[in-house]
XYZ file of C-alpha atoms in Angstrom:
672
model
C 3.232 -31.980 -27.254
C 0.746 -33.289 -24.494
C -1.156 -29.890 -22.903
C -2.463 -30.192 -18.950
C -6.132 -30.782 -18.575
C -5.970 -27.317 -16.934
C -5.265 -25.375 -19.904
C -7.908 -27.178 -21.997
C -10.192 -25.695 -19.083
C -9.093 -22.360 -19.541
C -9.626 -22.644 -23.447
C -13.219 -24.088 -22.948
C -13.967 -20.835 -20.420
C -12.645 -18.368 -22.864
C -14.729 -20.422 -25.859
C -17.540 -20.203 -24.151
C -17.519 -16.859 -23.523
C -16.155 -15.925 -26.754
C -19.260 -17.483 -28.378
C -21.910 -16.130 -26.204
C -20.644 -12.625 -27.406
C -20.668 -13.857 -30.858
C -24.115 -14.605 -29.934
C -24.927 -11.539 -28.472
C -23.746 -9.615 -31.622
C -25.108 -12.106 -34.184
C -28.498 -12.061 -32.022
C -28.878 -8.306 -32.370
C -31.383 -6.586 -34.220
C -29.180 -4.518 -35.386
C -25.320 -4.540 -35.830
C -23.669 -0.890 -33.790
C -20.387 0.403 -33.547
C -20.691 -0.832 -29.802
C -21.282 -4.932 -30.557
C -17.610 -4.899 -32.388
C -16.029 -3.436 -29.446
C -17.128 -6.003 -27.378
C -15.797 -8.523 -30.324
C -12.361 -6.903 -29.467
C -12.920 -7.486 -26.308
C -13.680 -11.308 -26.335
C -10.427 -11.622 -29.298
C -8.067 -9.613 -26.994
C -8.808 -12.066 -24.221
C -8.947 -15.593 -26.567
C -5.541 -14.010 -28.457
C -3.648 -13.569 -25.071
C -5.333 -17.536 -24.037
C -3.346 -18.828 -27.084
C 0.047 -17.407 -25.999
C 0.011 -13.916 -28.148
C 1.793 -11.073 -26.211
C -0.539 -9.036 -23.969
C 0.535 -5.734 -24.701
C 0.893 -6.176 -28.688
C -1.913 -8.133 -28.966
C -3.969 -5.120 -27.279
C -2.183 -2.015 -29.220
C -2.778 -4.392 -32.310
C -6.487 -4.622 -31.795
C -6.635 -1.466 -31.231
C -4.905 -0.378 -33.741
C -7.810 -2.577 -36.301
C -10.971 -1.501 -34.897
C -9.467 2.241 -34.289
C -9.189 2.252 -38.069
C -12.748 0.408 -38.644
C -14.034 3.299 -36.080
C -12.552 6.258 -38.185
C -13.408 4.127 -41.335
C -16.991 3.638 -40.388
C -18.159 6.972 -40.563
C -17.162 9.924 -43.151
C -13.963 9.816 -43.568
C -11.818 7.959 -46.746
C -9.377 4.844 -45.539
C -6.269 8.211 -45.674
C -8.013 10.126 -43.520
C -8.889 7.085 -41.209
C -5.036 5.802 -41.064
C -3.650 9.187 -40.590
C -6.023 9.195 -37.252
C -5.129 6.068 -36.702
C -1.492 7.051 -36.395
C -2.319 10.058 -34.536
C -3.792 8.365 -32.004
C -1.131 5.719 -30.882
C 1.280 8.301 -30.703
C -0.843 10.878 -29.001
C -1.485 7.722 -25.909
C 2.372 6.350 -25.981
C 2.913 10.192 -25.489
C 0.681 10.021 -22.340
C 2.139 7.676 -21.101
C 5.371 8.668 -20.885
C 4.894 11.766 -19.872
C 2.977 10.036 -16.018
C 5.172 11.026 -13.748
C 3.725 7.998 -11.499
C 4.830 5.864 -13.576
C 8.454 6.287 -12.997
C 9.088 5.122 -9.650
C 7.786 1.174 -11.577
C 11.732 0.300 -12.548
C 13.168 2.632 -9.135
C 10.594 0.001 -6.756
C 11.822 -2.845 -9.354
C 15.638 -1.951 -9.222
C 15.355 -1.881 -5.483
C 13.343 -4.951 -5.307
C 16.130 -7.109 -6.837
C 18.833 -5.795 -5.078
C 17.352 -6.571 -2.008
C 16.271 -9.502 -3.362
C 20.560 -10.399 -4.108
C 21.075 -9.194 -0.539
C 20.613 -12.860 0.626
C 18.912 -11.775 3.642
C 15.759 -14.009 3.165
C 17.657 -17.040 4.040
C 19.141 -15.855 7.595
C 15.549 -14.030 8.196
C 13.724 -17.239 7.687
C 16.178 -19.191 9.740
C 15.920 -16.331 12.104
C 12.078 -16.402 12.241
C 11.709 -19.903 12.391
C 13.913 -20.294 15.928
C 11.455 -17.203 17.420
C 8.528 -18.842 16.276
C 9.473 -22.942 17.383
C 6.867 -22.862 19.915
C 4.452 -21.512 18.040
C 1.993 -25.047 16.230
C 3.159 -24.870 12.497
C 5.839 -22.982 13.411
C 7.962 -23.774 9.862
C 4.578 -22.290 7.861
C 3.754 -19.125 10.064
C 8.175 -18.472 9.245
C 7.486 -19.010 5.656
C 4.082 -16.742 5.761
C 5.806 -14.445 8.525
C 9.332 -14.210 5.516
C 7.085 -14.170 2.528
C 5.097 -11.040 4.008
C 8.391 -9.097 4.794
C 10.674 -9.726 1.743
C 7.897 -9.220 -0.493
C 7.307 -5.958 0.877
C 10.678 -5.072 0.786
C 10.802 -6.614 -3.273
C 7.048 -6.413 -4.214
C 8.418 -9.147 -7.104
C 5.728 -11.992 -6.468
C 8.324 -14.897 -8.839
C 11.399 -13.595 -7.047
C 9.671 -14.741 -3.621
C 7.653 -18.011 -4.596
C 10.879 -19.366 -5.801
C 13.253 -18.399 -3.163
C 10.820 -19.491 -0.604
C 10.418 -22.499 -2.779
C 14.309 -23.678 -2.765
C 15.158 -22.350 1.241
C 11.616 -23.617 3.213
C 9.906 -26.605 1.061
C 12.413 -29.334 1.856
C 12.602 -28.283 5.275
C 9.448 -28.501 5.854
C 9.191 -31.679 3.968
C 11.712 -32.971 6.296
C 9.574 -31.852 9.089
C 7.506 -34.015 7.754
C 4.563 -30.932 6.551
C 1.908 -31.864 4.607
C 2.577 -31.033 0.775
C -0.828 -29.387 0.343
C 0.048 -27.147 3.411
C 3.653 -26.767 3.233
C 2.433 -25.325 -1.038
C 0.123 -23.654 0.171
C 1.753 -21.362 2.602
C 4.909 -20.372 0.084
C 2.990 -19.233 -3.011
C -0.203 -17.642 -0.940
C 3.345 -16.138 1.194
C 4.740 -15.350 -1.845
C 1.620 -13.309 -3.579
C 1.164 -10.856 -0.786
C 4.048 -8.629 -2.537
C 0.907 -7.238 -4.622
C -0.678 -5.945 -2.495
C 1.166 -5.084 0.969
C 2.733 -1.718 -0.434
C 5.350 -0.715 -1.970
C 2.727 -2.733 -4.892
C 3.159 -2.355 -8.299
C 0.031 -2.996 -9.032
C -1.357 -0.010 -7.004
C 0.514 1.778 -8.707
C -0.631 0.795 -11.870
C -4.131 0.503 -10.873
C -3.644 4.635 -9.412
C -2.340 5.375 -13.151
C -5.445 3.787 -14.553
C -7.637 5.378 -12.197
C -6.365 8.395 -11.317
C -6.443 7.436 -7.744
C -4.059 9.140 -5.611
C -1.322 6.081 -5.535
C -0.080 8.103 -1.761
C -4.156 7.150 -0.298
C -3.545 3.014 -2.152
C -0.788 2.863 -0.419
C -2.226 3.840 2.679
C -5.603 2.347 2.602
C -3.481 -0.986 1.515
C -1.435 -1.081 4.581
C -4.120 -3.124 6.872
C -5.729 -4.816 4.174
C -2.719 -6.270 3.550
C -1.522 -7.398 7.544
C -5.327 -8.803 7.633
C -4.856 -10.922 4.674
C -1.492 -11.982 5.952
C -2.690 -12.770 9.457
C -6.033 -14.693 7.988
C -3.102 -16.897 6.457
C -1.087 -17.267 9.817
C -4.756 -18.085 11.721
C -5.764 -20.831 8.829
C -1.968 -22.827 9.256
C -1.922 -21.989 12.928
C -5.801 -23.714 13.074
C -4.959 -26.719 10.566
C -1.667 -27.248 12.633
C -3.842 -27.950 16.191
C -6.771 -29.902 14.084
C -4.129 -32.022 12.015
C -1.244 -32.592 14.034
C 0.441 -34.598 11.437
C 0.221 -31.861 8.352
C 2.640 -30.055 10.460
C 4.340 -31.545 13.643
C 5.980 -29.502 15.890
C 9.574 -28.865 15.758
C 11.805 -31.622 18.204
C 14.150 -29.949 20.927
C 17.292 -31.556 18.532
C 16.094 -28.615 15.915
C 15.316 -25.629 18.794
C 18.598 -25.743 19.692
C 20.396 -22.658 19.015
C 24.193 -23.255 19.469
C 26.428 -20.296 21.595
C 29.231 -18.545 21.253
C 32.171 -19.807 22.635
C 33.017 -17.102 25.091
C 29.352 -16.708 26.105
C 30.119 -20.718 26.878
C 33.482 -20.271 28.758
C 31.339 -17.579 31.278
C 28.937 -20.353 32.109
C 26.138 -19.177 30.160
C 23.631 -21.976 29.381
C 20.844 -21.621 26.838
C 18.421 -21.136 29.307
C 20.416 -19.203 31.343
C 19.535 -15.269 32.206
C 20.470 -13.397 29.735
C 21.062 -9.768 31.774
C 22.037 -10.775 34.425
C 24.685 -13.379 33.748
C 26.739 -10.459 31.545
C 25.786 -7.734 34.535
C 27.249 -9.916 36.655
C 30.472 -11.219 34.228
C 31.506 -7.256 34.367
C 32.543 -8.190 38.165
C 35.954 -9.226 37.092
C 36.587 -12.285 38.968
C 33.292 -14.113 36.943
C 34.244 -12.958 33.670
C 36.504 -16.446 33.032
C 38.879 -14.608 30.893
C 36.382 -13.369 28.651
C 37.133 -9.640 27.699
C 35.313 -6.982 29.359
C 34.590 -5.388 24.817
C 33.311 -8.638 24.317
C 31.013 -8.613 27.251
C 30.471 -4.821 27.267
C 29.430 -5.345 23.427
C 26.517 -8.136 24.130
C 25.079 -6.005 27.095
C 24.459 -3.390 24.448
C 23.194 -5.088 21.866
C 20.753 -6.353 25.036
C 20.266 -2.784 25.791
C 19.261 -1.500 22.901
C 15.407 -2.090 23.241
C 15.386 -0.584 26.422
C 17.459 2.568 24.169
C 14.887 2.220 21.795
C 11.799 2.381 24.036
C 12.945 5.529 26.641
C 13.832 7.357 22.869
C 10.488 7.113 21.980
C 8.942 7.771 24.852
C 10.890 10.976 25.139
C 10.247 11.920 21.154
C 6.825 11.026 22.088
C 6.251 12.978 25.448
C 7.484 16.050 23.780
C 5.305 16.121 20.429
C 2.663 15.302 23.412
C 3.351 18.405 25.611
C 4.428 20.571 23.225
C 4.096 24.417 23.964
C 1.537 25.532 21.679
C 0.444 29.275 21.288
C -3.039 30.328 22.344
C -5.019 33.293 21.243
C -6.644 34.767 24.005
C -9.741 37.104 23.237
C -10.327 40.068 25.883
C -14.450 40.018 27.153
C -16.958 42.417 26.307
C -18.385 43.857 29.249
C -21.950 45.704 29.419
C -21.769 48.595 28.224
C -21.813 51.559 31.644
C -19.856 49.085 33.841
C -17.221 50.896 34.423
C -14.549 49.131 31.460
C -14.479 51.065 27.877
C -14.928 48.919 24.975
C -12.114 48.509 22.305
C -11.689 51.003 19.793
C -13.329 49.357 17.325
C -16.261 47.306 16.731
C -13.901 44.898 15.087
C -11.182 44.745 17.376
C -14.057 43.955 20.661
C -15.660 41.215 18.569
C -19.027 43.726 17.553
C -20.504 45.167 15.237
C -18.123 46.807 12.786
C -17.754 47.988 9.288
C -17.041 45.547 6.379
C -13.307 45.575 4.898
C -13.262 47.654 1.665
C -12.181 45.195 -0.835
C -11.505 46.356 -5.394
C -14.891 44.406 -5.973
C -16.889 44.746 -2.782
C -18.228 48.286 -1.564
C -18.481 51.654 -3.238
C -16.112 54.814 -2.782
C -18.013 56.677 -0.388
C -20.069 60.198 -2.713
C -18.030 62.621 -3.710
C -18.540 66.515 -3.031
C -20.216 69.122 -5.091
C -16.785 70.432 -6.262
C -15.845 66.752 -7.537
C -13.835 65.909 -4.258
C -14.335 62.911 -2.083
C -16.259 63.916 0.867
C -15.185 63.568 4.520
C -17.012 60.914 6.114
C -19.804 60.993 8.835
C -17.824 61.755 12.150
C -14.502 63.133 10.563
C -15.403 66.774 12.452
C -16.937 67.650 15.875
C -19.653 68.872 14.680
C -21.112 65.644 13.146
C -20.932 63.441 16.931
C -21.287 65.332 20.025
C -18.759 63.916 22.434
C -19.937 62.067 25.052
C -20.208 64.321 28.621
C -17.246 64.042 30.729
C -14.971 62.893 27.730
C -12.143 65.460 27.258
C -11.672 67.309 24.214
C -8.377 65.716 23.148
C -9.816 61.994 23.840
C -9.151 60.150 20.535
C -12.536 60.297 18.071
C -14.919 57.507 18.491
C -15.017 54.129 16.850
C -16.144 53.846 13.004
C -19.074 52.556 14.096
C -20.511 55.869 15.495
C -20.970 53.405 19.126
C -20.405 56.344 22.093
C -18.522 55.488 24.684
C -20.723 55.461 28.177
C -20.083 58.071 30.853
C -16.849 58.214 32.629
C -15.047 55.487 30.234
C -12.309 56.318 28.828
C -11.638 54.207 25.427
C -8.374 51.455 25.779
C -5.543 51.710 23.523
C -6.224 49.738 20.421
C -4.266 46.351 19.525
C -3.136 45.401 16.689
C -5.261 42.567 16.138
C -7.868 42.145 19.438
C -5.682 39.132 20.311
C -3.180 38.844 22.944
C -0.983 35.343 22.578
C -0.694 33.334 24.898
C 2.189 30.424 25.031
C 0.641 27.648 27.390
C 2.249 23.816 27.622
C 0.526 21.040 26.331
C -0.524 18.328 28.980
C 0.581 14.581 27.773
C -3.059 12.681 27.250
C -4.160 9.813 29.249
C -3.748 7.570 25.420
C -0.427 8.452 26.152
C 0.644 7.529 29.193
C -1.421 4.037 28.997
C 0.475 3.022 26.235
C 3.569 4.101 27.785
C 2.333 1.651 30.799
C 2.048 -1.014 27.882
C 4.911 -0.711 26.208
C 7.318 -0.560 29.699
C 5.584 -3.685 30.976
C 6.531 -5.579 27.438
C 10.018 -4.165 28.194
C 10.075 -5.808 31.636
C 8.502 -8.783 29.917
C 11.548 -9.160 27.345
C 14.042 -8.740 30.133
C 12.659 -11.488 32.306
C 12.467 -13.669 29.106
C 15.813 -13.308 27.622
C 18.053 -16.179 27.932
C 20.580 -16.098 25.579
C 19.372 -19.002 23.171
C 16.539 -16.335 22.774
C 20.264 -13.227 22.871
C 21.458 -15.640 19.854
C 17.626 -15.238 17.969
C 17.255 -11.595 18.561
C 21.313 -10.974 17.244
C 20.302 -13.011 14.208
C 16.858 -10.763 13.699
C 18.942 -7.740 13.924
C 21.191 -9.193 11.330
C 18.385 -10.291 8.517
C 14.904 -8.339 9.643
C 15.786 -5.487 11.439
C 17.876 -3.526 7.769
C 14.561 -4.763 5.854
C 12.441 -3.174 8.551
C 14.586 0.511 8.589
C 14.514 -0.490 4.563
C 10.282 -0.717 4.159
C 10.207 1.997 6.846
C 12.077 4.754 5.556
C 10.325 3.663 1.860
C 6.284 3.488 3.307
C 7.026 5.474 6.181
C 8.200 8.754 3.887
C 5.322 8.192 1.535
C 2.409 7.848 4.292
C 3.059 10.830 6.056
C 3.495 13.135 2.915
C 7.186 13.200 3.470
C 7.913 11.885 -0.303
C 6.044 11.369 -3.405
C 5.965 7.470 -4.578
C 9.439 8.269 -6.800
C 11.114 9.805 -4.622
C 10.580 7.295 -1.973
C 11.333 5.012 -4.980
C 13.998 6.937 -5.155
C 15.391 6.154 -2.051
C 14.027 3.029 -1.758
C 17.087 2.092 -4.945
C 19.310 3.754 -2.810
C 18.490 2.039 0.551
C 18.818 -1.077 -1.635
C 21.867 -0.159 -3.191
C 23.812 0.291 0.393
C 22.156 -3.149 1.437
C 23.925 -5.416 -0.743
C 26.840 -3.475 -0.239
C 27.174 -4.077 3.312
C 26.036 -7.809 2.786
C 28.600 -7.534 0.363
C 27.143 -8.640 -1.974
C 27.015 -5.793 -4.522
C 29.177 -6.976 -7.356
C 29.439 -5.692 -11.114
C 27.153 -8.958 -11.754
C 24.917 -7.955 -9.014
C 24.349 -4.425 -10.564
C 24.199 -5.837 -14.533
C 21.490 -8.437 -13.143
C 19.445 -5.798 -11.671
C 19.184 -3.120 -14.112
C 18.710 -6.135 -16.623
C 16.100 -6.912 -15.178
C 14.548 -3.865 -14.110
C 14.380 -2.781 -17.496
C 12.839 -5.664 -18.668
C 10.097 -4.972 -16.256
C 9.575 -1.615 -16.682
C 9.581 -2.111 -20.175
C 6.503 -4.350 -19.697
C 4.511 -2.337 -17.755
C 4.719 0.980 -19.883
C 4.354 -1.127 -23.214
C 1.183 -2.982 -21.195
C 0.260 0.858 -20.679
C 0.793 2.098 -23.854
C -1.501 -1.087 -25.505
C -4.343 -0.585 -22.958
C -4.124 3.388 -23.666
C -4.768 2.202 -27.303
C -7.268 0.010 -26.638
C -9.163 1.975 -24.178
C -9.672 4.664 -27.148
C -10.513 1.764 -29.867
C -12.921 0.497 -27.136
C -14.791 3.851 -26.465
C -14.585 4.760 -30.100
C -16.303 2.055 -31.338
C -19.052 2.350 -28.077
C -18.661 -0.213 -26.325
C -17.566 1.980 -22.941
C -21.364 2.752 -23.951
C -22.916 -0.515 -24.293
C -21.470 -1.642 -21.556
C -23.228 1.130 -19.174
C -26.187 1.189 -21.014
C -26.441 -2.325 -20.168
C -25.284 -2.311 -16.432
C -27.500 0.416 -15.672
C -29.798 -1.562 -17.129
C -30.075 -3.701 -14.585
C -31.154 -1.116 -11.871
C -28.547 -2.946 -9.824
C -28.440 -1.444 -6.313
C -24.507 -0.688 -4.937
C -24.001 -3.760 -3.329
C -25.146 -5.964 -6.260
C -22.314 -3.526 -8.923
C -19.772 -4.347 -6.289
C -20.973 -8.191 -5.985
C -21.802 -8.428 -9.939
C -17.827 -6.670 -10.368
C -15.835 -8.491 -7.938
C -17.388 -11.523 -9.598
C -16.112 -11.163 -12.721
C -12.832 -10.494 -11.794
C -12.460 -13.153 -9.861
C -13.214 -15.520 -13.092
C -11.141 -13.217 -14.916
C -8.380 -13.912 -12.566
C -8.209 -17.691 -13.709
C -7.141 -17.092 -17.421
C -5.445 -13.824 -17.320
C -2.688 -11.935 -14.627
C -3.190 -8.892 -12.735
C -1.644 -6.490 -15.450
C -4.161 -7.564 -18.313
C -6.851 -7.395 -15.385
C -5.954 -4.046 -14.752
C -5.703 -2.508 -18.083
C -7.825 -4.349 -19.933
C -10.941 -3.922 -17.676
C -10.130 -1.748 -15.158
C -11.047 1.069 -18.235
C -14.113 -0.186 -17.949
C -15.451 -0.477 -14.946
C -14.068 2.988 -13.351
C -16.210 5.112 -15.078
C -19.279 3.393 -13.936
C -18.458 3.683 -10.408
C -20.074 6.912 -10.075
C -22.910 6.191 -11.334
C -23.507 3.350 -8.197
C -21.526 6.387 -5.638
C -17.979 3.866 -5.095
C -15.598 5.695 -4.019
C -12.496 4.553 -6.986
C -10.050 3.799 -3.801
C -12.280 1.458 -1.806
C -12.685 -0.456 -4.949
C -9.073 -0.186 -6.168
C -8.783 -2.023 -2.641
C -11.060 -4.304 -3.185
C -9.964 -4.552 -6.514
C -6.257 -5.229 -5.213
C -7.381 -8.287 -2.573
C -9.402 -9.703 -5.403
C -6.472 -10.085 -7.918
C -4.528 -12.040 -5.572
C -6.597 -15.168 -7.054
C -4.634 -14.325 -10.123
C -1.765 -15.965 -8.578
C -3.803 -18.892 -6.838
C -6.570 -19.636 -8.989
C -5.845 -22.598 -11.751
C -5.472 -22.822 -15.047
C -3.058 -20.047 -15.252
C -1.807 -19.725 -11.322
C 1.768 -18.507 -11.992
C 2.894 -18.826 -8.491
C 2.078 -22.700 -8.907
C 4.412 -22.878 -12.018
C 7.206 -21.059 -10.350
C 6.945 -23.338 -7.375
C 6.909 -26.287 -9.601
C 10.055 -25.359 -10.947
C 12.248 -25.420 -8.253
C 10.247 -28.186 -5.911
C 10.886 -31.867 -5.851
C 9.853 -33.876 -8.770
C 7.321 -35.897 -6.570
C 5.764 -32.426 -5.623
C 2.930 -32.625 -8.949
C 1.235 -29.439 -9.415
C -1.680 -31.398 -8.850
C -0.913 -30.946 -4.860
C 0.110 -27.504 -5.207
C -3.436 -26.422 -6.767
C -5.156 -28.337 -4.076
C -2.781 -26.709 -1.812
C -3.881 -22.638 -2.848
C -7.260 -23.609 -2.887
C -7.946 -22.830 0.941
C -5.480 -20.070 0.575
C -7.701 -18.771 -2.139
C -10.818 -19.473 0.241
C -9.188 -16.996 2.821
C -9.262 -14.374 -0.410
C -12.765 -14.294 -0.778
C -13.009 -14.150 3.385
C -11.081 -10.838 3.295
C -13.050 -9.423 0.473
C -16.161 -9.708 2.004
C -14.051 -8.564 5.650
C -13.392 -5.288 3.355
C -16.888 -4.803 2.560
C -18.393 -5.339 5.659
C -15.701 -3.102 7.525
C -14.850 -0.577 4.777
C -13.151 1.448 7.378
C -9.815 -1.846 7.718
C -9.085 0.033 3.810
C -10.048 3.738 4.624
C -9.444 4.776 8.011
C -5.602 5.496 7.486
C -6.422 7.308 4.467
C -9.415 9.386 6.195
C -6.891 10.350 9.393
C -3.653 11.127 7.626
C -5.156 13.473 4.577
C -8.216 14.880 5.669
């Protein structure tokens, strides 16, 4: 069988790694278990490259080396076998009891149902018509479609395959360069592993012990930034090299109008709002039913209704009635106003509260009973001049009332709550003005052709937007846990498929089967990773790695660069699942030594692991696309088209490191 040269490159790279580790092990003056741990790590990577199943390779290597670790001590063979089996059971049970992993099958099930609702074709068609005047409109529409669909599904293979079947033929017929076409599809399809709800972030959160909710909030803006950089690159290429991305012709931009609107004299460039309002005057409707025109006018007014609803709700939130606690100011003693009845109420001196473990009981009298505190009788404190005999007793802090002053009636807390209305901020009015201006511009340019495109978006984009917003919004704003939001998303995908009449028994059966297959793969990976990590720690491999890294006296920046370079190189031969479950348990314990936030490190890793799908020789998205691409499109052309987008990923990592607020601002604001 002929082996591709890219695979030979991968085998050579792994051979060099293994040779280096073996040389280090052999040259070590004294062989320690830590060196055997590094040898185990290298053997696992080579075995995965040779095609062995990742999960079972991890479990097999972990059990063998765990037995070696136990047996290298004072344990007998039987004792070592028993401890190894106990370790396997404990690690498997710890994975099964992890609540975060429950969200994985639910999100995957949602993705498969949405994929089978056949929304992607309508979404791509409406987007490429709405972006027709943008340079490289087909490639831009492909990236936007991939970003939206990847957010709803998170399944890289499904998005790349569907867009390869749908967008690639249209882009090639339009004269697009093969490399730009392939790069746009593969890079856009990989956004699903970064933009929430991402299975990668769930796996990283469960591995590193980081909140998945914070990871989702942190990955939102980096995902949008990466998608924006992709789109910017396509627009620049279309401007610099128009032959790579020719603009759509006038015929390709024609949007057919319904016959009823054509009877009214509507044209593609006609003003939709004015024409529909005018058509409601009986003489101008040309036989078109009034109910039809009212429905069209209702669709036109939907943005205005949405804007008004959001404006009213925002105003009510910005001007809500709040309770303000007002305090009475203390006046100087003898100013004619009486102080509060107690020092605590007046804001002055007060006796500390008596707690169970605080101040002791007052001293007892000679007969054993509790003595009266000072001030309990008239002999203890003299009344001030001019005070009535029946005036209340002085406060507990023994402060005397000023001459001629009468004590004020004490209140429960000395605080008088008052209701006040908070005025809207300047930012609210600026936002309202900008929104009103945008709405006016929208209605000013809303032609009948744009109205048809808007209706296409209503039937394809907005259902996905509602589903994504309900799932992500409930997670980010703390209304639901990731598992609960995943359950809502699975129900939403179910309803979406039913609404588009795609919910059949075969669709449900295929979705359930694929969900079970994917979930089983992830869970077995976690079990294998847990056993492997335990064996690696037992052998002292983790301590050896920490000693090696700390011995280099790296700064925080140097450590981050080193770790990201290692992950970047590992992304060539390995997939992201293998990198996270094998190597993250090695990196995570090092973060405290360099003062790196695991959340920030996870965002860098998520951006970096895009390369696992875009870097040869094991670039899975390239093989997904090759499987559905025309025969004249070669794998080398796909790889060549992916390289610029991989460079953009490196740029995104640099930007995130230089400006951490891109990823950390939203979690810090939402979860102070």
